[in-house]
Coordinates of C-alpha atoms in Angstrom, one line a residue:
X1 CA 151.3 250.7 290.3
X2 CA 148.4 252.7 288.4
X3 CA 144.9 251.6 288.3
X4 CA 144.6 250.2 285.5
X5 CA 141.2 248.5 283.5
X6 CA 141.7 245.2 281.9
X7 CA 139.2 244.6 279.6
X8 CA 137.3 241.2 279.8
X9 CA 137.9 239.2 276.7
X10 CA 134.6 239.0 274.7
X11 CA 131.9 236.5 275.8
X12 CA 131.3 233.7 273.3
X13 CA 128.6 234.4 271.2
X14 CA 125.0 231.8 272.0
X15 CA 124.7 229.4 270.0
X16 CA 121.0 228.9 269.5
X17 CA 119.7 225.3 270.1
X18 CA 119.1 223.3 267.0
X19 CA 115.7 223.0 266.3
X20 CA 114.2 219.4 268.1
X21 CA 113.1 217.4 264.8
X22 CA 110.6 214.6 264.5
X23 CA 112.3 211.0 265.2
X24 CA 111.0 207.8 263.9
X25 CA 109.0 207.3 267.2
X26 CA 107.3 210.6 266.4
X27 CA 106.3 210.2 263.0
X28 CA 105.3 206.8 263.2
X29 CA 102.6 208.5 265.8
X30 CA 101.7 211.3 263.7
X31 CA 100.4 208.6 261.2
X32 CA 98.8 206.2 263.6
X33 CA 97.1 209.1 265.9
X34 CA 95.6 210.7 262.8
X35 CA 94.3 207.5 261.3
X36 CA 92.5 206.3 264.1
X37 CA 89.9 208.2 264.2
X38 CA 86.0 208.1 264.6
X39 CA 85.7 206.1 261.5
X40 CA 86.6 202.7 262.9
X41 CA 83.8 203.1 265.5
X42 CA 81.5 202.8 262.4
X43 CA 82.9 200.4 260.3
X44 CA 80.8 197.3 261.6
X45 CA 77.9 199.2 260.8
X46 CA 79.3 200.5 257.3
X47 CA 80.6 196.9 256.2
X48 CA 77.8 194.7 258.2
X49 CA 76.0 193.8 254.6
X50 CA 79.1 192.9 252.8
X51 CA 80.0 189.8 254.4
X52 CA 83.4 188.0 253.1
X53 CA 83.8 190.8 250.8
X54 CA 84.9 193.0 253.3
X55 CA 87.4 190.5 253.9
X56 CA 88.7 191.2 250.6
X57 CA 88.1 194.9 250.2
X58 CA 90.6 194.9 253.4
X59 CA 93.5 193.2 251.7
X60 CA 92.7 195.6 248.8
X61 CA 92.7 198.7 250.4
X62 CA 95.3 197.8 252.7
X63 CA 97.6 197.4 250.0
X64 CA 96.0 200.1 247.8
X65 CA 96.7 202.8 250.6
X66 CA 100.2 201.7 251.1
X67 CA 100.9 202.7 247.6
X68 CA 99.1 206.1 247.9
X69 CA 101.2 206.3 251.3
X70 CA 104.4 205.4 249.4
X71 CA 104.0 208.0 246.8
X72 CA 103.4 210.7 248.8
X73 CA 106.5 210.0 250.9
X74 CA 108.5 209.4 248.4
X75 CA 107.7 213.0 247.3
X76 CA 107.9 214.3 251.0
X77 CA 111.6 212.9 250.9
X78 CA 112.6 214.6 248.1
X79 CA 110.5 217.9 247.5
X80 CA 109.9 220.6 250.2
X81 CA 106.6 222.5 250.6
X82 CA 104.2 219.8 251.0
X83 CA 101.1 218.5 248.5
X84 CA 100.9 222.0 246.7
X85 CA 104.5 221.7 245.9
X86 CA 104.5 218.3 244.9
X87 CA 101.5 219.3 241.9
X88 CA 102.7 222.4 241.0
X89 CA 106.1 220.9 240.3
X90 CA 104.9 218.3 238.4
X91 CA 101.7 220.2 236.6
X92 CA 101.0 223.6 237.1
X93 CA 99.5 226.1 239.4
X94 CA 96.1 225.6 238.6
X95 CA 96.1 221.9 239.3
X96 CA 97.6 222.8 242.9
X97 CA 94.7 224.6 243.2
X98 CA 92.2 222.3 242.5
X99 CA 93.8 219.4 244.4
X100 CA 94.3 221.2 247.5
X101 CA 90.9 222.4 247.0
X102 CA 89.5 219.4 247.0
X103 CA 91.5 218.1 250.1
X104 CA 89.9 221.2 251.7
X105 CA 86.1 220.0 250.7
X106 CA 87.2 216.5 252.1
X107 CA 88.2 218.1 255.5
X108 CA 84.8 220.1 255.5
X109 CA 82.6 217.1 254.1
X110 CA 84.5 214.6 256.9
X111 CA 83.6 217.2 259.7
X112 CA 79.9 217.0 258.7
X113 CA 80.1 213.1 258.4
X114 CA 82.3 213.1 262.0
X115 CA 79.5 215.5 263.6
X116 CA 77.1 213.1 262.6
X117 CA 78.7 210.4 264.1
X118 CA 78.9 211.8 267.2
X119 CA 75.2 211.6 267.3
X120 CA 75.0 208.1 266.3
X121 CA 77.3 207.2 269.2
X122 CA 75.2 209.1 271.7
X123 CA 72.1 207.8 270.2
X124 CA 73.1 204.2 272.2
X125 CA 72.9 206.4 275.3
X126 CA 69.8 208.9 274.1
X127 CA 68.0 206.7 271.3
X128 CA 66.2 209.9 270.1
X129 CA 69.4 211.2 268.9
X130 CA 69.9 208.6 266.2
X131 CA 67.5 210.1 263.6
X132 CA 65.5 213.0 262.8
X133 CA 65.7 216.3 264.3
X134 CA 67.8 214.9 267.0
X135 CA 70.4 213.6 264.7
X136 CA 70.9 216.6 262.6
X137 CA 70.6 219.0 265.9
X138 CA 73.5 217.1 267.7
X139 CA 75.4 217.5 265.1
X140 CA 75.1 220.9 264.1
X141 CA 75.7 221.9 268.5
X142 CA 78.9 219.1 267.7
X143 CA 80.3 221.9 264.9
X144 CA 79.0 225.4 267.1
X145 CA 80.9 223.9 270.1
X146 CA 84.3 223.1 267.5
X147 CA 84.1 226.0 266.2
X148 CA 83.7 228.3 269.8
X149 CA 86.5 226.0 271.2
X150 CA 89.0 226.9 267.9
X151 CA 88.1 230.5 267.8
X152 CA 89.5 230.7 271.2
X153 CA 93.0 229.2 269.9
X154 CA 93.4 226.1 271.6
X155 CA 95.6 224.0 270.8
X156 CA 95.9 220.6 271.5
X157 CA 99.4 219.0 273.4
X158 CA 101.3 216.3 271.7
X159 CA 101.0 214.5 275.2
X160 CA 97.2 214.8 275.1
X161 CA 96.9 213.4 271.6
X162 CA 98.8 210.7 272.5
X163 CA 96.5 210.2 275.3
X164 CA 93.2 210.3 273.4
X165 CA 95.0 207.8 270.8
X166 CA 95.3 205.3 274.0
X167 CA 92.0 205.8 275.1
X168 CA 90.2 205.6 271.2
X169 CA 92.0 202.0 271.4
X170 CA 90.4 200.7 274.1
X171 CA 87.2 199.3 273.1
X172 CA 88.8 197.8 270.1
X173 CA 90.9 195.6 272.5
X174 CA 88.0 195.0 274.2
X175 CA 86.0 193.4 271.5
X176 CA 89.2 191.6 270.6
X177 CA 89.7 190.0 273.9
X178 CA 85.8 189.4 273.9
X179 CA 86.4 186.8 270.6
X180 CA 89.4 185.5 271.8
X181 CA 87.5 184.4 275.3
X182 CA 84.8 183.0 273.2
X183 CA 87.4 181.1 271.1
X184 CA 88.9 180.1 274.5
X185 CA 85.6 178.4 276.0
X186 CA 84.3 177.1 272.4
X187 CA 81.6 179.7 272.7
X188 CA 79.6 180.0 269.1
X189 CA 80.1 183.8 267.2
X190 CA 78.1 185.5 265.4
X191 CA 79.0 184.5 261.4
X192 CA 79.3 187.4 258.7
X193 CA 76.7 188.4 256.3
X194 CA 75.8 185.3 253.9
X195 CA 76.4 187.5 250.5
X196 CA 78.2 186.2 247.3
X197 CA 81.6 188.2 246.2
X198 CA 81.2 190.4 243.8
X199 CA 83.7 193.2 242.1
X200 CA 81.4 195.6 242.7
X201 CA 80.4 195.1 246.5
X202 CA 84.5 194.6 247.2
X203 CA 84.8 198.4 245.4
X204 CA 82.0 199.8 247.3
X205 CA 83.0 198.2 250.7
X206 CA 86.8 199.6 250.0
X207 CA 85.8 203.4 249.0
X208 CA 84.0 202.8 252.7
X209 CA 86.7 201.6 254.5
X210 CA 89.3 204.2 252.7
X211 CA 87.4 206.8 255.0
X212 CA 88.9 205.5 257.7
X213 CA 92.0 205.4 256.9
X214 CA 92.5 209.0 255.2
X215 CA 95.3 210.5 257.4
X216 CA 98.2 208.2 256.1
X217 CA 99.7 211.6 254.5
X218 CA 100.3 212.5 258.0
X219 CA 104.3 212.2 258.4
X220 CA 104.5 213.2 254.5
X221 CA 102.9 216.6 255.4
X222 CA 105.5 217.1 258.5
X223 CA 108.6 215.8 256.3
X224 CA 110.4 219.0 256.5
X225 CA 110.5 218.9 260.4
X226 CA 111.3 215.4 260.8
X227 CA 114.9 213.9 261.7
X228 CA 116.5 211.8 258.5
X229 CA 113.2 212.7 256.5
X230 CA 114.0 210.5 253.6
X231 CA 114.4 207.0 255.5
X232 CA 111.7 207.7 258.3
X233 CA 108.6 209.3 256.6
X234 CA 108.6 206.4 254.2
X235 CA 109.2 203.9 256.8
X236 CA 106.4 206.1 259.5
X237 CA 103.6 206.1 256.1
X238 CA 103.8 202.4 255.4
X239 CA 104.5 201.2 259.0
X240 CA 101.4 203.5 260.3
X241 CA 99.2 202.5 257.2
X242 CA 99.6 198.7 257.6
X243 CA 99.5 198.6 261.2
X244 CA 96.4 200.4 261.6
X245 CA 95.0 198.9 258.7
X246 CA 94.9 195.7 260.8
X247 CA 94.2 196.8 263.8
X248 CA 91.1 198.2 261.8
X249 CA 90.3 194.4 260.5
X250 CA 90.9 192.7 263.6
X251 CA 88.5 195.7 265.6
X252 CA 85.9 195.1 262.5
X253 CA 86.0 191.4 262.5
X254 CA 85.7 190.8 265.9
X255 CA 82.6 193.2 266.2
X256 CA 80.8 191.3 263.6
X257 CA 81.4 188.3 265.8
X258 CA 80.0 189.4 268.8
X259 CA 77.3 191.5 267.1
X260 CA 74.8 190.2 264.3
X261 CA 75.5 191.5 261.1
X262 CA 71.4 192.3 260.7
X263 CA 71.9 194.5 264.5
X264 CA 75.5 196.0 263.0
X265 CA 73.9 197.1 260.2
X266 CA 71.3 199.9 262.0
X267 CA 74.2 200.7 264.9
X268 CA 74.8 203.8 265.8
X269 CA 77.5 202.6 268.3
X270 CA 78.2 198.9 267.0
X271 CA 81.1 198.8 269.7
X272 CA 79.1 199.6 272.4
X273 CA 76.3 197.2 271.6
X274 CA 79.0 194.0 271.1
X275 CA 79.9 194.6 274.4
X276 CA 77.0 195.7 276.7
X277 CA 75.1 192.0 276.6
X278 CA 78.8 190.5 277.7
X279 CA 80.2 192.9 280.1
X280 CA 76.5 195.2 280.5
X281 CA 75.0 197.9 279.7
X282 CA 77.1 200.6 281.8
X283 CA 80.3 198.9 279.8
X284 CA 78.5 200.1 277.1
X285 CA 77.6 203.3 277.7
X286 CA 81.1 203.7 278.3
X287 CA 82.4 202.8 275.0
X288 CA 79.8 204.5 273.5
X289 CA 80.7 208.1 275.1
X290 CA 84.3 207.4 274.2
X291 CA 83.3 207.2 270.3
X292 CA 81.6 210.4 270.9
X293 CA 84.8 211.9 272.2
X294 CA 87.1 209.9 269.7
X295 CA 84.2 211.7 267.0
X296 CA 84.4 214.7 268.6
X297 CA 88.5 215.5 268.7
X298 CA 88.9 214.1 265.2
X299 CA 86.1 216.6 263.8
X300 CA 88.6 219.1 266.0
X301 CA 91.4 218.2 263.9
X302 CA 89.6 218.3 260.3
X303 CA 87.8 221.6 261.5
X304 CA 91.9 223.2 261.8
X305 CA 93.2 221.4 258.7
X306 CA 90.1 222.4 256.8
X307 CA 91.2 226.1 258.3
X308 CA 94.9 226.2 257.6
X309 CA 94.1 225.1 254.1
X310 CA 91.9 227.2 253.1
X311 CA 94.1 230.2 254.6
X312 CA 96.6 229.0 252.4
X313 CA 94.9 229.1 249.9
X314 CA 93.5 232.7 250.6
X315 CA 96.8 234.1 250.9
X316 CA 97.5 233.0 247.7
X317 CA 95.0 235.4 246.2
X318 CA 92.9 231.7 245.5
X319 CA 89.9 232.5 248.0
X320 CA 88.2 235.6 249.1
X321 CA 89.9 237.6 251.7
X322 CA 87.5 236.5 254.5
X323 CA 89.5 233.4 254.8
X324 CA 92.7 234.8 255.6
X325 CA 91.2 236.9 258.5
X326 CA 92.0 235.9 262.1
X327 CA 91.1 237.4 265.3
X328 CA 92.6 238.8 268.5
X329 CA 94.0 235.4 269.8
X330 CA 95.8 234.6 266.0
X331 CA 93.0 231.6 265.2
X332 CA 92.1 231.7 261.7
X333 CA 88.1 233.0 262.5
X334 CA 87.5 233.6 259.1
X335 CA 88.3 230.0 257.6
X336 CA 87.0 228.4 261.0
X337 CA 83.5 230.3 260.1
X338 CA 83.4 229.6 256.7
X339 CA 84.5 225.8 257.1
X340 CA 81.9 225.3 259.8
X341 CA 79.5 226.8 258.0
X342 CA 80.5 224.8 254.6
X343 CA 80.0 221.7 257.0
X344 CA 76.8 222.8 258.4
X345 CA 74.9 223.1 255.3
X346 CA 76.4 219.7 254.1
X347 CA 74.6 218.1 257.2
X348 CA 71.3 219.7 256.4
X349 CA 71.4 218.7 252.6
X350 CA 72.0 215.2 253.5
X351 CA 69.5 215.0 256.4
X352 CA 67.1 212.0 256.2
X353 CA 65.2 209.9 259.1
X354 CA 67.9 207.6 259.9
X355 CA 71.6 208.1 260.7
X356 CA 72.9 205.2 259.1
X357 CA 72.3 206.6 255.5
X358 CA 73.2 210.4 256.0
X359 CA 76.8 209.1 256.9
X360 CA 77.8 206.5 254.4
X361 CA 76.9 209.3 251.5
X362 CA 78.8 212.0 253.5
X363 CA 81.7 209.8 253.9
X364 CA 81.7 208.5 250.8
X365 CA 81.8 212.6 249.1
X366 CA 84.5 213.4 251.7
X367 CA 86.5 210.2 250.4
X368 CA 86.1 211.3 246.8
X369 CA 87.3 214.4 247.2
X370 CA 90.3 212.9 249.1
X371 CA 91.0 210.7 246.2
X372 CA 91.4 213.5 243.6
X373 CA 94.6 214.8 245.7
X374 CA 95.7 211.0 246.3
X375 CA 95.5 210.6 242.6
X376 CA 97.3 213.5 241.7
X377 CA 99.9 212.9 244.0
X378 CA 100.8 209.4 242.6
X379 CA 100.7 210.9 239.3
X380 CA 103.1 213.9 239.7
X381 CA 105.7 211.2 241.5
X382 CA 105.2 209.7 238.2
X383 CA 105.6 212.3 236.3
X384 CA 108.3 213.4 238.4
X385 CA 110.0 210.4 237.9
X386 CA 110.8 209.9 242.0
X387 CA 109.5 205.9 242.1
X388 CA 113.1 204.8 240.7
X389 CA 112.4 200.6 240.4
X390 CA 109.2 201.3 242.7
X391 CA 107.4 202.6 239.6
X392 CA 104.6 199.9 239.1
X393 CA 103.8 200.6 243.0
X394 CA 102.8 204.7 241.6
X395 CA 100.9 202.7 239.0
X396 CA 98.8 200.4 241.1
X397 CA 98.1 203.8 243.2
X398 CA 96.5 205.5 240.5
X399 CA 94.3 202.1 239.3
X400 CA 93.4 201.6 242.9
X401 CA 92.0 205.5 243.5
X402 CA 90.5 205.2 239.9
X403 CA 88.7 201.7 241.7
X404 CA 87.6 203.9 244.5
X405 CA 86.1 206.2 242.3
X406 CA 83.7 203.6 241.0
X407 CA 83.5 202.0 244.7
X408 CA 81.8 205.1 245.6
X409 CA 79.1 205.0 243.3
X410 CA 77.6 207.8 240.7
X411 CA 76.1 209.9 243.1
X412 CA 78.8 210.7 245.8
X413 CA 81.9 210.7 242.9
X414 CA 79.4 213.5 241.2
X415 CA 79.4 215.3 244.4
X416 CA 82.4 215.0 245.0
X417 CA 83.8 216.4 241.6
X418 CA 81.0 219.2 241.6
X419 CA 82.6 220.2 244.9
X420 CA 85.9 220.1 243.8
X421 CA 84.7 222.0 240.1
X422 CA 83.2 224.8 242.5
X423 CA 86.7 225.7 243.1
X424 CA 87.0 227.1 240.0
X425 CA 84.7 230.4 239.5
X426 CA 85.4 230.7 243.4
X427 CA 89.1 230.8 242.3
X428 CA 88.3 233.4 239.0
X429 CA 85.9 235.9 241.4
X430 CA 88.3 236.3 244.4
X431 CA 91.2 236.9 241.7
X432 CA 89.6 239.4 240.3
X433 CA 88.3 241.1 243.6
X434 CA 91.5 241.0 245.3
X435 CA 93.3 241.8 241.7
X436 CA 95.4 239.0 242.3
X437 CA 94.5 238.1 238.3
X438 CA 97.0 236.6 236.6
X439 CA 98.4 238.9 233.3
X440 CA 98.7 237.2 230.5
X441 CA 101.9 238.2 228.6
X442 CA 101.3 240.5 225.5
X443 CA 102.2 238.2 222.1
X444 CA 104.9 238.9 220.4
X445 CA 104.7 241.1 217.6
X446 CA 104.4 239.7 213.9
X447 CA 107.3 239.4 212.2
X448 CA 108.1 241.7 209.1
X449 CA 106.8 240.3 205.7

């Protein structure tokens, strides 16, 4: 018999894996883990003067952020491309602009606000640090270091974010387990601030508190990666908002019971000095360097929103050229510059003596200019017309941010809208460097008489 060759039959092509989506686990995380951030470290101090009517400003911006939450889901689950989608959709290019403008100044005002907490929570450690040139000089070595650390292009592991999430809880558990031994042996607590309710101090004490719990847009942003986007974003944004909105009472509460609300009110670690007369000072110290930490890693995360953002926009012909840059290892190093920066200068024009006053206004700015892409948002669902029978919740969104507004008070909501009106000859000069100008079409010609 001859030699013969018998070809092989041809090997089944690969079938490349399916991409791993987000499950309902996942992006209930994403929400919690960005929420809880440095911000509830502070919020004894921040509320300490409002007494019950922080009670009520909790309800209301509980259920004032769940709307926000719901309408940005609901467009998540229904339109690709994220918050500059969602606006352009429903209202043009140029109001894209502006809103993700403005989340960008948010990002950079909340880094300046985060860098100054991390001072306050050293300052129970290093008192000096709590005011003056220490205050301001932590800070401004809080967004050097960032910025070193993101020019290198790290990049932080799910498994460690999960981790620091764990570890941020802790002392909030512990001053709840504090009260509920107290309430246990009939030990008295401390009582809350002796202040009548009033409209106004429940707006203020909500546009405080709203701070905290900017991040709820979290699974919206990661819809288009996530498994069965259009039952479990909703279900992650209003899950995630509500529970951490309570665990953020509870924490808060129980502070103020443990801690005077005269003492809460000049904390710079109002966690850490709850705890230390109970469990000691060491215990304190303790919490108080894992606010710093908590302060620090969240700053990390606004510091590479704040980035990508502003890279977006730069590649949209929106922002000068240097923001698009990046370096050898792929980080963005011209965004991370100019957003440190941006946040750098933010610190030194709000400096003052103490620390406690420098970061309510700077919170206060970086929630304003959150609200004006929460706003939006709820309005181009409406205009969109995705809220079906849930309509009246887009319409209670939009009166609650337009509350916040005034809960901020006259000088931060003029900041804030300053900041976001910058955008616009910044937007005009780097579209007419980069001759990314828009042509406006030639009219057509008169008709014959």
């Amino acid at each position: 018999m001859s030699d013969q060759t018998i070809a092989s039959p041809p090997a089944p092509l690969a079938v490349a894996p399916a991409p791993r989506l987000l499950g309902r686990w996942m992006s209930l995380a994403m929400v919690v883990g960005t929420m809880i951030g440095s911000g509830v470290y502070l919020l004894p101090t921040t509320l300490a003067p409002f007494g019950a009517n922080m009670l009520v400003a909790f309800a209301v911006t509980i259920g004032g952020t769940l709307c926000l939450a719901f309408a940005l889901a609901l467009l998540a689950a229904r339109i690709p491309g994220g918050p500059f989608a969602y606006v352009s959709q429903a209202f043009g290019e140029t109001a894209a602009f502006v809103t993700l403008w403005s989340y960008a100044v948010s990002q950079w005002t909340g880094i300046a606000a985060i860098a100054i907490a991390v001072a306050g929570a050293l300052s129970y450690i290093v008192p000096a640090l709590g005011h003056g040139v220490g205050l301001v000089t932590v800070a401004l070595l809080s967004i050097a270091t960032l910025l070193a650390i993101n020019l290198r292009g790290v990049r932080s592991a799910g498994g460690l974010q999960i981790t620091a999430t764990l570890i941020k809880i802790v002392p909030l558990l512990a001053v709840v387990l504090l009260v509920a031994a107290r309430f246990a042996t009939a030990a008295p607590v401390e009582p809350l601030a002796a202040v009548p309710l009033t409209l106004t101090a429940i707006a203020t004490a909500g546009a405080l508190m709203l701070f905290s719990l900017t991040g709820f847009e979290a699974a919206a942003v990661v819809a288009t990666v996530t498994d069965d986007s259009e039952t479990n974003v909703p279900r992650a944004t209003l899950i995630g908002t509500a529970l951490t909105g309570v665990i953020y009472l509870t924490a808060t509460v129980a502070t103020l019971m443990l801690l005077s609300s005269v003492r809460a009110a000049t904390s710079g670690a109002p966690f850490a000095d709850a705890i230390a007369p109970i469990l000691g000072h060491a215990a304190g110290a303790v919490v108080a360097a894992i606010a710093a930490v908590s302060a620090f890693g969240t700053a990390n995360a606004l510091l590479m929103l704040g980035a990508e953002v502003s890279r977006t926009l730069a590649r949209a012909g929106d922002l000068p050229p240097l923001f698009r840059r990046t370096n050898s290892r792929g980080a963005p190093s011209g965004a991370l510059c100019a957003s440190a920066l941006i946040a750098a200068l933010l610190v030194l024009a709000s400096s003052s003596d103490s620390f406690v006053p420098v970061y309510i206004f700077i919170t206060l700015v970086s929630t304003v200019a959150a609200l004006i892409l929460y706003i939006v948002c709820a309005a181009a669902a409406l205009k969109l017309r995705v809220g079906g029978r849930w309509t009246a919740l887009l319409v209670v969104a939009m009166a609650y941010s337009v509350m916040m507004f005034v809960g901020a008070g006259w000088e931060p909501t003029l900041w804030g809208f300053g900041l976001a009106a910058a955008g616009f000859p910044v937007r005009y000069l780097s579209r007419r460097f980069t001759g990314s100008m828009e042509i406006a079409p030639a009219a057509p010609p008169e008709p014959a008489a």
